[in-house]
Short mmCIF file of C-alpha atoms and ligand atoms in Angstrom, two decimals:
data_model
loop_
_atom_site.label_atom_id
_atom_site.label_comp_id
_atom_site.label_asym_id
_atom_site.label_seq_id
_atom_site.Cartn_x
_atom_site.Cartn_y
_atom_site.Cartn_z
CA MET O 1246 8.63 4.24 -29.63
CA ARG O 1247 11.31 3.19 -32.03
CA THR O 1248 13.83 2.36 -29.16
CA GLY O 1249 11.24 0.51 -27.23
CA TRP O 1250 9.22 -1.33 -29.82
CA GLY O 1251 10.80 -0.66 -33.19
CA VAL O 1252 7.68 1.32 -34.24
CA ASP O 1253 7.94 4.72 -35.95
CA ALA O 1254 5.32 7.28 -35.13
CA GLY O 1255 4.92 10.79 -36.42
CA PRO O 1256 4.71 13.59 -37.40
CA VAL O 1257 6.94 14.65 -34.64
CA GLY O 1258 6.36 18.33 -33.66
CA ALA O 1259 9.03 20.96 -33.19
CA ASP O 1260 8.18 21.51 -29.49
CA ALA O 1261 7.66 18.74 -26.90
CA ARG O 1262 4.55 19.38 -24.91
CA SER O 1263 4.65 19.73 -21.19
CA GLY O 1264 2.39 20.37 -18.25
CA THR O 1265 2.58 21.27 -14.49
CA ARG O 1266 0.04 19.15 -12.65
CA LEU O 1267 0.12 15.54 -11.51
CA ALA O 1268 -2.95 13.48 -11.79
CA VAL O 1269 -3.58 10.30 -9.69
CA SER O 1270 -4.62 7.26 -11.77
CA TYR O 1271 -7.31 6.30 -9.30
CA SER O 1272 -8.37 2.55 -9.01
CA GLY O 1273 -10.11 2.74 -5.64
CA GLY O 1274 -7.63 0.41 -3.89
CA ALA O 1275 -5.28 1.15 -1.05
CA ASP O 1276 -2.28 1.73 -3.18
CA SER O 1277 -3.73 4.60 -5.23
CA MET O 1278 -5.45 5.93 -2.04
CA ALA O 1279 -1.96 6.06 -0.40
CA VAL O 1280 -0.67 8.10 -3.41
CA ALA O 1281 -3.73 10.36 -3.00
CA ALA O 1282 -2.75 10.93 0.66
CA MET O 1283 0.61 12.13 -0.47
CA PHE O 1284 -0.79 14.56 -2.98
CA PRO O 1285 -4.04 15.92 -1.33
CA ASP O 1286 -4.72 18.42 -4.25
CA ALA O 1287 -4.08 16.18 -7.16
CA PRO O 1288 -7.01 15.37 -9.37
CA PHE O 1289 -8.18 11.93 -9.91
CA VAL O 1290 -8.49 10.32 -13.43
CA HIS O 1291 -10.45 7.10 -13.19
CA PHE O 1292 -10.58 4.52 -16.00
CA GLN O 1293 -14.01 2.83 -16.02
CA ARG O 1294 -14.31 -0.27 -18.03
CA VAL O 1295 -17.40 -0.46 -20.21
CA SER O 1296 -18.52 -3.33 -22.43
CA HIS O 1297 -17.34 -3.69 -26.03
CA PRO O 1298 -20.12 -4.25 -28.69
CA ARG O 1299 -18.46 -7.46 -30.01
CA VAL O 1300 -16.05 -8.83 -27.55
CA PRO O 1301 -17.55 -10.92 -24.83
CA ASN O 1302 -17.26 -9.58 -21.28
CA ARG O 1303 -15.11 -11.97 -19.24
CA TRP O 1304 -15.58 -9.81 -16.12
CA THR O 1305 -19.32 -9.59 -15.74
CA HIS O 1306 -18.88 -10.00 -12.02
CA TYR O 1307 -16.69 -6.82 -11.80
CA ARG O 1308 -18.78 -3.88 -10.70
CA SER O 1309 -16.89 -1.17 -12.46
CA GLU O 1310 -19.75 1.19 -11.90
CA VAL O 1311 -19.42 0.94 -8.17
CA LEU O 1312 -15.86 2.50 -8.23
CA ALA O 1313 -17.00 5.13 -10.62
CA GLN O 1314 -19.69 6.20 -8.07
CA LEU O 1315 -17.23 5.93 -5.22
CA VAL O 1316 -14.73 8.22 -6.78
CA HIS O 1317 -17.16 11.02 -6.92
CA LYS O 1318 -17.67 10.79 -3.11
CA THR O 1319 -13.93 11.68 -2.51
CA GLY O 1320 -14.71 15.45 -2.92
CA ARG O 1321 -11.67 15.80 -5.26
CA GLU O 1322 -11.58 16.94 -8.87
CA VAL O 1323 -12.53 13.89 -10.62
CA HIS O 1324 -12.43 12.86 -14.37
CA VAL O 1325 -14.01 9.50 -15.20
CA VAL O 1326 -12.99 8.07 -18.48
CA GLN O 1327 -15.21 5.22 -19.97
CA SER O 1328 -13.42 2.83 -22.25
CA ASP O 1329 -13.54 -0.50 -23.75
CA LEU O 1330 -10.03 -0.50 -24.60
CA GLU O 1331 -9.15 -3.44 -22.22
CA PHE O 1332 -11.30 -5.76 -24.27
CA VAL O 1333 -9.07 -5.38 -27.28
CA LEU O 1334 -5.74 -5.96 -25.49
CA SER O 1335 -4.39 -9.33 -25.07
CA ARG O 1336 -0.96 -8.94 -23.40
CA PRO O 1337 0.15 -8.09 -20.68
CA ARG O 1338 -2.97 -9.52 -19.17
CA PRO O 1339 -5.61 -6.79 -18.93
CA GLY O 1340 -8.56 -6.84 -16.60
CA PHE O 1341 -7.02 -4.98 -13.68
CA PRO O 1342 -6.74 -1.24 -13.24
CA GLU O 1343 -3.07 -1.60 -13.12
CA HIS O 1344 -2.36 -1.54 -16.83
CA HIS O 1345 -0.71 1.29 -18.72
CA ALA O 1346 -3.98 1.46 -20.86
CA VAL O 1347 -5.86 2.92 -17.83
CA THR O 1348 -4.01 6.12 -18.54
CA ALA O 1349 -5.52 6.50 -21.96
CA GLY O 1350 -7.84 9.02 -20.58
CA ALA O 1351 -5.16 11.01 -18.74
CA LEU O 1352 -2.91 11.18 -21.79
CA LEU O 1353 -5.82 12.40 -24.01
CA LEU O 1354 -6.84 15.00 -21.57
CA ALA O 1355 -3.31 16.03 -20.62
CA ASP O 1356 -3.43 19.28 -22.55
CA ASP O 1357 -6.87 20.19 -21.09
CA LEU O 1358 -5.79 19.37 -17.63
CA ASP O 1359 -2.25 20.77 -17.87
CA LEU O 1360 -0.82 17.46 -16.92
CA GLY O 1361 2.93 16.91 -16.64
CA GLY O 1362 2.66 13.51 -14.91
CA VAL O 1363 0.36 10.70 -13.98
CA ALA O 1364 0.79 8.83 -10.68
CA PHE O 1365 0.29 5.22 -10.31
CA GLY O 1366 -0.16 3.25 -7.11
CA HIS O 1367 2.50 0.73 -7.88
CA GLU O 1368 4.28 -0.28 -4.63
CA LEU O 1369 7.58 -2.04 -3.90
CA GLY O 1370 6.42 -5.44 -4.91
CA SER O 1371 5.19 -4.59 -8.40
CA ARG O 1372 8.00 -2.02 -9.09
CA TRP O 1373 11.25 -3.75 -7.67
CA LEU O 1374 10.39 -7.29 -6.59
CA GLY O 1375 9.34 -8.89 -9.86
CA GLY O 1376 8.53 -7.23 -13.15
CA GLU O 1377 5.11 -8.94 -13.53
CA ARG O 1378 4.79 -9.71 -9.84
CA TYR O 1379 5.21 -13.33 -10.33
CA THR O 1380 8.94 -13.45 -11.29
CA HIS O 1381 10.13 -13.25 -7.57
CA ARG O 1382 13.25 -11.48 -8.29
CA TYR O 1383 14.80 -8.09 -7.87
CA SER O 1384 13.87 -6.11 -11.00
CA PRO O 1385 15.74 -2.66 -11.21
CA ASP O 1386 15.14 -2.88 -15.07
CA ASN O 1387 11.31 -3.69 -14.77
CA PRO O 1388 10.27 -3.14 -18.33
CA MET O 1389 6.78 -2.01 -17.37
CA TRP O 1390 7.54 0.36 -14.60
CA ALA O 1391 11.10 1.48 -14.48
CA ALA O 1392 11.31 5.24 -15.26
CA ASP O 1393 14.06 4.57 -17.77
CA GLY O 1394 12.17 1.51 -19.21
CA PRO O 1395 10.37 1.61 -22.57
CA TRP O 1396 7.14 2.67 -21.14
CA GLY O 1397 8.60 5.29 -18.75
CA ARG O 1398 10.54 6.85 -21.65
CA LEU O 1399 7.45 6.94 -23.93
CA PHE O 1400 5.39 8.58 -21.21
CA ALA O 1401 8.17 11.13 -20.65
CA ALA O 1402 8.27 11.81 -24.38
CA ALA O 1403 4.56 12.63 -24.31
CA GLY O 1404 5.17 15.17 -21.57
CA VAL O 1405 3.16 13.07 -19.04
CA ALA O 1406 5.84 11.44 -16.80
CA MET O 1407 4.99 8.03 -15.27
CA VAL O 1408 5.31 8.67 -11.51
CA LEU O 1409 5.35 6.05 -8.84
CA PRO O 1410 5.16 8.04 -5.56
CA VAL O 1411 4.83 4.72 -3.49
CA GLY O 1412 7.16 2.72 -5.48
CA GLY O 1413 9.67 2.34 -2.65
CA LEU O 1414 6.92 1.36 -0.12
CA SER O 1415 5.56 -2.10 0.72
CA GLU O 1416 1.76 -2.97 0.62
CA PRO O 1417 1.49 -3.04 4.49
CA VAL O 1418 2.78 0.66 4.39
CA THR O 1419 0.45 1.69 1.60
CA MET O 1420 -2.41 -0.05 3.41
CA ARG O 1421 -1.54 1.89 6.55
CA MET O 1422 -1.36 5.11 4.68
CA ALA O 1423 -4.74 4.52 3.00
CA MET O 1424 -6.46 3.50 6.20
CA GLU O 1425 -5.07 6.54 8.12
CA SER O 1426 -6.21 8.93 5.33
CA ASP O 1427 -9.50 10.89 5.23
CA LEU O 1428 -10.47 8.73 2.31
CA ALA O 1429 -10.22 5.40 4.20
CA HIS O 1430 -14.04 4.78 4.10
CA LEU O 1431 -13.77 4.77 0.33
CA VAL O 1432 -10.90 2.34 -0.09
CA ARG O 1433 -12.08 -0.56 -2.19
CA TRP O 1434 -9.74 -3.29 -3.53
CA CYS O 1435 -12.37 -5.72 -4.57
CA LEU O 1436 -14.13 -5.28 -7.93
CA ARG O 1437 -16.97 -7.62 -6.99
CA GLY O 1438 -18.66 -5.86 -4.00
CA ASP O 1439 -21.42 -3.29 -4.06
CA MET O 1440 -21.70 0.19 -2.61
CA ASP O 1441 -21.80 -1.31 0.95
CA GLY O 1442 -18.36 -2.77 0.79
CA PRO O 1443 -16.01 -5.43 -0.62
CA CYS O 1444 -17.32 -9.02 -1.19
CA ALA O 1445 -15.13 -10.55 1.51
CA LYS O 1446 -15.34 -13.93 -0.29
CA CYS O 1447 -12.81 -13.68 -3.10
CA ALA O 1448 -9.08 -14.44 -3.16
CA LYS O 1449 -8.20 -10.70 -3.45
CA CYS O 1450 -10.30 -9.88 -0.42
CA LEU O 1451 -8.62 -12.68 1.60
CA ARG O 1452 -5.09 -11.38 0.64
CA LYS O 1453 -6.12 -7.84 1.54
CA GLU O 1454 -7.60 -8.87 4.77
CA LEU O 1455 -4.24 -10.49 5.75
CA ILE O 1456 -2.46 -7.26 5.13
CA LEU O 1457 -4.96 -5.15 7.08
CA ALA O 1458 -5.10 -7.56 9.97
CA ALA O 1459 -1.22 -7.44 9.96
CA VAL O 1460 -1.14 -3.67 9.91
CA GLU O 1461 -3.70 -3.54 12.75
CA ARG O 1462 -1.87 -6.38 14.60
CA ARG O 1463 -5.22 -8.22 15.07
CA PRO O 1464 -6.61 -11.76 14.25
CA LEU O 1465 -7.78 -12.39 10.75
CA ASP O 1466 -11.54 -11.83 10.15
CA THR O 1467 -12.70 -13.93 7.09
CA PRO O 1468 -15.41 -16.39 6.34
CA ILE O 1469 -12.91 -18.06 4.00
CA THR O 1470 -11.62 -21.56 5.11
CA ALA O 1471 -8.45 -23.47 3.94
CA ALA O 1472 -10.69 -25.82 2.05
CA MET O 1473 -12.29 -23.13 -0.13
CA PRO O 1474 -11.00 -22.40 -3.68
CA ALA O 1475 -10.22 -18.82 -2.70
CA ALA O 1476 -7.55 -20.06 -0.31
CA ARG O 1477 -6.22 -22.74 -2.45
CA LYS O 1478 -2.85 -21.32 -3.36
CA TRP O 1479 -1.98 -20.71 0.42
CA GLN O 1480 -2.07 -24.56 0.89
CA GLU O 1481 0.82 -25.04 -1.56
CA PRO O 1482 4.43 -24.15 -1.11
CA PRO O 1483 6.02 -20.88 -2.17
CA PRO O 1484 6.97 -18.93 -4.11
CA TYR O 1485 3.79 -16.76 -4.11
CA GLY O 1486 3.09 -13.61 -6.19
CA GLY O 1487 3.75 -10.69 -3.73
CA GLN O 1488 5.35 -13.05 -1.38
CA GLU O 1489 6.96 -10.32 0.74
CA THR O 1490 3.43 -9.17 1.73
CA ILE O 1491 2.31 -12.67 2.60
CA GLU O 1492 5.48 -12.92 4.85
CA TYR O 1493 4.61 -9.68 6.56
CA GLY O 1494 0.99 -11.01 7.17
CA CYS O 1495 2.19 -14.37 8.61
CA ALA O 1496 4.69 -12.57 10.86
CA HIS O 1497 2.15 -10.07 12.36
CA VAL O 1498 -1.31 -11.67 12.52
CA PRO O 1499 -1.84 -13.33 15.87
CA GLY O 1500 -3.22 -16.95 15.63
CA ILE O 1501 -2.10 -17.27 11.96
CA GLU O 1502 -2.01 -21.13 12.49
CA ASP O 1503 -5.75 -21.13 12.80
CA THR O 1504 -6.23 -19.38 9.44
CA PRO O 1505 -6.14 -20.29 5.69
CA PHE O 1506 -2.53 -19.05 5.87
CA ALA O 1507 -1.46 -21.66 8.34
CA LYS O 1508 0.46 -23.67 5.80
CA ALA O 1509 2.04 -20.66 4.10
CA ALA O 1510 3.16 -19.39 7.47
CA GLU O 1511 4.81 -22.86 8.19
CA TYR O 1512 6.62 -22.66 4.85
CA LEU O 1513 7.76 -19.07 5.07
CA ARG O 1514 8.75 -18.94 8.87
CA ALA O 1515 8.68 -15.05 8.83
CA THR O 1516 9.16 -13.14 12.03
CA PRO O 1517 8.66 -9.41 12.83
CA GLU O 1518 12.49 -9.15 12.64
CA SER O 1519 12.68 -10.81 9.19
CA VAL O 1520 10.05 -8.45 7.73
CA ARG O 1521 11.02 -5.14 9.24
CA TRP O 1522 12.57 -3.99 5.95
CA LEU O 1523 9.04 -3.84 4.51
CA GLU O 1524 8.16 -0.91 6.92
CA HIS O 1525 10.64 1.56 5.35
CA CYS O 1526 11.13 3.04 2.00
CA TYR O 1527 13.60 1.74 -0.64
CA PRO O 1528 15.71 4.91 -1.56
CA PRO O 1529 16.31 4.41 -5.23
CA ALA O 1530 12.54 4.60 -5.78
CA LEU O 1531 12.63 8.12 -4.52
CA ARG O 1532 15.44 8.90 -7.13
CA GLU O 1533 13.21 7.67 -9.86
CA ILE O 1534 10.52 10.31 -9.22
CA PRO O 1535 10.68 13.31 -11.53
CA GLU O 1536 11.99 16.54 -10.05
CA PRO O 1537 8.62 18.46 -9.76
CA TRP O 1538 7.17 15.84 -7.33
CA ARG O 1539 10.13 14.23 -5.63
CA ALA O 1540 10.54 16.71 -2.76
CA ARG O 1541 6.95 16.25 -1.78
CA VAL O 1542 7.29 12.49 -1.63
CA GLU O 1543 10.68 12.74 0.23
CA ALA O 1544 9.08 14.95 2.83
CA TYR O 1545 6.22 12.63 3.30
CA VAL O 1546 8.52 9.55 3.67
CA ASP O 1547 10.81 11.50 6.03
CA GLU O 1548 7.92 12.56 8.31
CA ASN O 1549 5.81 9.33 8.18
CA ILE O 1550 7.83 6.26 7.13
CA GLY O 1551 11.77 6.52 7.15
CA LEU O 1552 14.34 5.18 4.75
CA MET O 1553 15.62 1.60 4.69
CA THR O 1554 19.04 1.03 6.11
CA GLU O 1555 21.71 -0.44 3.81
CA ASP O 1556 21.06 -3.89 5.19
CA GLU O 1557 17.35 -3.46 4.61
CA ALA O 1558 17.75 -2.26 0.98
CA ARG O 1559 20.09 -5.28 0.50
CA ARG O 1560 16.96 -7.36 1.24
CA VAL O 1561 15.23 -5.76 -1.72
CA GLU O 1562 18.30 -6.38 -3.97
CA THR O 1563 18.67 -10.05 -3.06
CA TRP O 1564 15.07 -10.77 -3.22
CA GLY O 1565 14.35 -14.16 -4.77
CA SER O 1566 18.05 -15.05 -4.96
CA ARG O 1567 18.40 -16.90 -1.59
ZN1 ZN Z 1146 -13.88 -9.55 -2.96
#
């Protein structure tokens, strides 16, 4: 804590704690389901947002109870931790289950559950292609998610390593993994929908439908038109947050010129060849995974995905600089 933030904490015990199990920080989305597919025996720890008695709820449209119900349908060992912690955080922007704070439950339960690591669904884009997703540059030193960054070191010091099993994989790959898994029917990236499914009308649903359609090589199926607010940013020129994924979608969705992404596709001019690097694993992401879990991820990647060539890895490392 002192190295990362200049804060002293104590007392410091004689023996560092450790544990043997890996928990999956479950958000319900495709990325954490992809992690779950790699680790079929890992327990889920789900952070459920609940209201704070005094801080107004800015997310009244988010159905956090739906995700908490869905996680119980997975048939896995599940620990739901309710917290109003998000309401008292201001930066980095809270409000999505991809903040370090969502692991508060796993950290506090670490001894009870014998946890030695907590796995996040952060993929190539959020780990390596922009620290906060919107910087649009190669980010080996990502302060939030690098294993040797301030957070990674702090998690390791607490004996609960921050593990990114899909850190070298793009969103199209995690989407495919999630949709091919036995938990596919429970995948839910939208926090607005009810038990029957995602809302289909929000900006996030539109983006995920682009990825899903691209993975399935089929036309886009959405009620959203280019004139609607949910599609506004795709009418403007890049850069876009998570742009590599938009490029993949534009390259692989048939009839993209008749969708809300028509303008973006014109700007990006992506082709199946230009986005092929996104179908493979970025090797340095594997080296970041702590020993006890690395072999499992390497075997999965070897069997199902394959590593990037040097040329493909260079696409990661020059991202945003051309
Ligand atoms: Zn939605």
